[in-house]
Short mmCIF file of N, CA and C in Angstrom, two decimals:
data_model
loop_
_atom_site.label_atom_id
_atom_site.label_comp_id
_atom_site.label_asym_id
_atom_site.label_seq_id
_atom_site.Cartn_x
_atom_site.Cartn_y
_atom_site.Cartn_z
N MET A 1 -50.62 86.04 156.13
CA MET A 1 -51.00 84.55 155.99
C MET A 1 -50.85 83.67 154.63
N THR A 2 -49.90 83.01 154.93
CA THR A 2 -49.28 81.90 153.79
C THR A 2 -50.70 81.09 154.07
N MET A 3 -51.13 80.05 152.80
CA MET A 3 -52.05 78.88 152.97
C MET A 3 -50.88 77.86 152.51
N LYS A 4 -51.42 76.55 153.61
CA LYS A 4 -50.88 76.15 153.03
C LYS A 4 -51.19 74.51 152.25
N ASP A 5 -50.47 74.56 151.31
CA ASP A 5 -51.42 73.53 150.10
C ASP A 5 -50.46 71.90 150.55
N PRO A 6 -51.33 71.11 150.48
CA PRO A 6 -51.31 70.14 151.06
C PRO A 6 -50.30 68.96 149.84
N ILE A 7 -50.49 69.19 148.79
CA ILE A 7 -49.57 68.74 147.78
C ILE A 7 -48.06 69.34 147.96
N VAL A 8 -47.97 70.51 148.36
CA VAL A 8 -46.34 71.21 148.25
C VAL A 8 -45.84 70.96 149.49
N GLU A 9 -46.98 70.38 150.37
CA GLU A 9 -46.36 70.06 152.01
C GLU A 9 -45.85 68.95 151.61
N GLU A 10 -46.58 67.68 150.53
CA GLU A 10 -46.45 66.47 150.68
C GLU A 10 -44.82 66.67 150.38
N ILE A 11 -44.64 67.35 149.17
CA ILE A 11 -43.61 67.23 148.25
C ILE A 11 -42.34 67.22 149.09
N ARG A 12 -42.58 68.65 150.14
CA ARG A 12 -41.31 68.64 151.09
C ARG A 12 -41.24 68.01 151.91
N GLN A 13 -42.29 67.12 152.30
CA GLN A 13 -41.87 66.13 153.07
C GLN A 13 -40.89 65.52 152.74
N TYR A 14 -41.15 65.11 151.15
CA TYR A 14 -40.49 63.55 151.05
C TYR A 14 -39.45 64.28 150.14
N ARG A 15 -39.21 65.60 150.11
CA ARG A 15 -37.73 66.10 149.72
C ARG A 15 -37.20 65.53 151.28
N MET A 16 -37.73 66.04 152.13
CA MET A 16 -36.71 65.99 153.57
C MET A 16 -36.44 65.02 153.76
N GLU A 17 -37.33 63.94 153.50
CA GLU A 17 -36.48 62.39 154.09
C GLU A 17 -35.80 61.91 153.23
N HIS A 18 -35.95 62.29 151.53
CA HIS A 18 -35.08 61.72 150.93
C HIS A 18 -33.59 62.40 151.51
N THR A 19 -33.86 63.64 151.61
CA THR A 19 -32.12 64.39 152.16
C THR A 19 -31.56 63.98 153.15
N ARG A 20 -32.43 63.61 154.12
CA ARG A 20 -32.11 62.63 155.37
C ARG A 20 -31.75 61.28 155.46
N ARG A 21 -31.84 61.06 154.14
CA ARG A 21 -31.20 59.74 154.27
C ARG A 21 -29.62 59.75 153.64
N PHE A 22 -29.52 60.99 153.16
CA PHE A 22 -28.16 61.00 152.31
C PHE A 22 -27.43 61.98 153.50
N ASP A 23 -27.79 62.01 154.65
CA ASP A 23 -27.07 63.02 155.47
C ASP A 23 -26.44 64.26 155.12
N PHE A 24 -27.84 64.98 154.05
CA PHE A 24 -27.48 66.16 153.36
C PHE A 24 -26.15 66.64 152.38
N ASP A 25 -26.35 65.23 152.45
CA ASP A 25 -25.11 65.16 151.31
C ASP A 25 -25.62 65.13 149.79
N LEU A 26 -25.12 66.77 149.14
CA LEU A 26 -25.61 66.90 147.55
C LEU A 26 -25.29 66.06 146.74
N HIS A 27 -23.51 65.75 147.25
CA HIS A 27 -23.40 64.64 146.11
C HIS A 27 -23.67 63.46 145.75
N ARG A 28 -24.07 62.87 147.27
CA ARG A 28 -24.60 61.78 147.48
C ARG A 28 -26.70 61.99 147.49
N ILE A 29 -27.07 63.13 147.07
CA ILE A 29 -28.18 63.06 146.85
C ILE A 29 -28.52 62.92 145.39
N CYS A 30 -27.41 64.13 144.63
CA CYS A 30 -28.01 63.65 143.43
C CYS A 30 -27.11 62.27 142.22
N GLU A 31 -25.98 61.48 143.34
CA GLU A 31 -25.86 60.43 142.58
C GLU A 31 -27.12 59.42 143.00
N ASP A 32 -28.00 59.26 144.10
CA ASP A 32 -28.93 58.73 143.81
C ASP A 32 -30.31 59.50 142.72
N LEU A 33 -30.45 60.36 142.53
CA LEU A 33 -31.45 60.52 141.31
C LEU A 33 -31.01 60.39 139.88
N ARG A 34 -29.68 60.10 140.02
CA ARG A 34 -29.02 59.77 138.60
C ARG A 34 -29.21 57.91 138.36
N GLN A 35 -28.98 57.20 139.58
CA GLN A 35 -29.66 56.06 139.27
C GLN A 35 -30.75 55.90 139.02
N LEU A 36 -31.44 55.96 140.00
CA LEU A 36 -33.08 56.43 139.51
C LEU A 36 -33.57 56.32 138.07
N GLU A 37 -32.57 57.58 137.49
CA GLU A 37 -33.12 58.02 136.21
C GLU A 37 -32.60 56.50 135.87
N LYS A 38 -32.08 56.31 135.97
CA LYS A 38 -30.80 55.16 135.22
C LYS A 38 -31.89 53.84 134.84
N ASP A 39 -32.52 53.49 136.15
CA ASP A 39 -33.41 52.57 136.65
C ASP A 39 -34.44 52.48 135.85
N LEU A 40 -35.28 53.91 135.45
CA LEU A 40 -36.63 54.14 135.06
C LEU A 40 -36.51 54.05 133.35
N GLY A 41 -34.95 54.13 132.99
CA GLY A 41 -34.47 53.58 131.61
C GLY A 41 -35.62 54.76 130.30
N ASP A 42 -35.92 54.94 129.46
CA ASP A 42 -36.61 55.32 128.66
C ASP A 42 -37.65 56.31 129.06
N HIS A 43 -38.48 56.11 129.88
CA HIS A 43 -39.40 56.48 130.77
C HIS A 43 -40.13 57.81 130.42
N ARG A 44 -41.22 58.36 129.38
CA ARG A 44 -40.62 59.47 128.97
C ARG A 44 -42.62 60.10 129.14
N VAL A 45 -42.86 61.57 129.87
CA VAL A 45 -43.92 61.89 130.20
C VAL A 45 -44.05 62.66 128.97
N VAL A 46 -45.15 62.32 127.92
CA VAL A 46 -45.08 63.25 127.05
C VAL A 46 -46.88 63.34 127.01
N GLU A 47 -47.25 64.91 126.64
CA GLU A 47 -48.53 65.27 126.62
C GLU A 47 -49.08 65.00 125.56
N PRO A 48 -49.99 64.31 125.63
CA PRO A 48 -50.59 64.61 123.21
C PRO A 48 -50.98 66.13 123.01
N ARG A 49 -51.13 65.83 121.85
CA ARG A 49 -51.25 67.17 121.00
C ARG A 49 -52.61 67.71 121.35
N PRO A 50 -52.66 68.86 121.33
CA PRO A 50 -53.83 69.58 121.02
C PRO A 50 -54.88 68.97 120.09
N LYS A 51 -55.98 68.62 120.39
CA LYS A 51 -56.95 68.42 118.85
C LYS A 51 -57.74 69.20 118.67
N ARG A 52 -58.02 69.19 117.27
CA ARG A 52 -57.91 70.28 116.66
C ARG A 52 -59.45 70.18 116.06
N LEU A 53 -60.15 71.54 116.49
CA LEU A 53 -61.80 71.31 116.61
C LEU A 53 -62.23 71.65 115.25
N ALA A 54 -63.28 70.98 115.12
CA ALA A 54 -64.07 70.68 113.42
C ALA A 54 -64.19 72.34 113.17
N PRO A 55 -64.05 72.06 111.74
CA PRO A 55 -64.36 73.69 111.48
C PRO A 55 -65.98 73.87 111.43
N LYS A 56 -65.87 74.85 110.92
CA LYS A 56 -67.35 75.35 111.53
C LYS A 56 -68.52 75.53 110.32
N THR A 57 -69.55 74.84 110.42
CA THR A 57 -70.24 74.33 108.72
C THR A 57 -70.58 75.98 108.42
N GLY A 58 -71.19 76.55 108.86
CA GLY A 58 -71.26 78.31 108.56
C GLY A 58 -70.38 79.26 108.58
N GLN A 59 -70.76 80.43 108.37
CA GLN A 59 -69.96 81.23 108.98
C GLN A 59 -70.88 82.52 110.05
N ASP A 60 -69.99 82.52 110.43
CA ASP A 60 -70.41 84.04 112.10
C ASP A 60 -70.63 85.20 111.19
N PRO A 61 -72.60 85.26 111.42
CA PRO A 61 -72.80 86.51 110.63
C PRO A 61 -72.39 87.71 110.47
N LEU A 62 -71.59 88.04 111.90
CA LEU A 62 -71.08 89.38 112.26
C LEU A 62 -69.37 89.33 111.53
N VAL A 63 -68.76 88.21 111.49
CA VAL A 63 -67.31 88.59 110.77
C VAL A 63 -67.54 89.28 109.28
N GLY A 64 -68.30 89.17 108.00
CA GLY A 64 -68.54 89.62 106.69
C GLY A 64 -68.74 91.04 107.28
N LYS A 65 -69.53 91.31 108.47
CA LYS A 65 -70.24 92.76 108.78
C LYS A 65 -69.04 93.79 109.11
N VAL A 66 -68.23 93.26 110.01
CA VAL A 66 -67.34 93.90 110.32
C VAL A 66 -65.65 94.39 109.75
N MET A 67 -65.60 93.40 108.93
CA MET A 67 -64.70 93.71 107.98
C MET A 67 -65.22 94.59 106.96
N VAL A 68 -66.57 94.97 106.87
CA VAL A 68 -67.08 95.36 105.86
C VAL A 68 -66.97 97.18 106.37
N ARG A 69 -67.01 96.78 107.55
CA ARG A 69 -67.12 97.99 108.14
C ARG A 69 -65.79 98.76 108.38
N ILE A 70 -65.33 98.35 108.63
CA ILE A 70 -63.48 98.36 108.83
C ILE A 70 -62.93 98.93 107.33
N SER A 71 -63.30 97.92 106.42
CA SER A 71 -62.87 98.42 105.37
C SER A 71 -63.28 99.83 104.63
N GLN A 72 -64.51 100.03 105.28
CA GLN A 72 -65.03 101.79 104.57
C GLN A 72 -64.64 102.61 105.62
N GLY A 73 -63.98 102.34 107.11
CA GLY A 73 -63.67 103.39 107.47
C GLY A 73 -64.48 103.61 108.76
N ARG A 74 -65.65 102.76 109.05
CA ARG A 74 -66.52 102.87 109.74
C ARG A 74 -66.56 101.82 110.80
N GLU A 75 -65.51 102.02 111.70
CA GLU A 75 -65.95 101.03 113.06
C GLU A 75 -67.06 101.07 113.61
N ASP A 76 -67.66 102.17 114.13
CA ASP A 76 -68.95 101.83 114.62
C ASP A 76 -69.70 101.40 114.14
N GLY A 77 -70.96 101.31 115.12
CA GLY A 77 -71.88 100.25 114.87
C GLY A 77 -73.22 100.89 113.79
#
């Protein structure tokens, strides 16, 4: 049983309409897409860089204890 995603279905429908417009001719379809890219010019989709989290003001109390136990060879609590 496959689930139909409405977004995927919409994309498939658009793709089929676009393909029919050019009688399923791959060369003409690609030419149309290249022209569309030219018409858009230097339009770029850019994701912003992730924001850095502010540093914590205090140290986590477990960090120092865990490091001491590991360095002493006692990893158990």
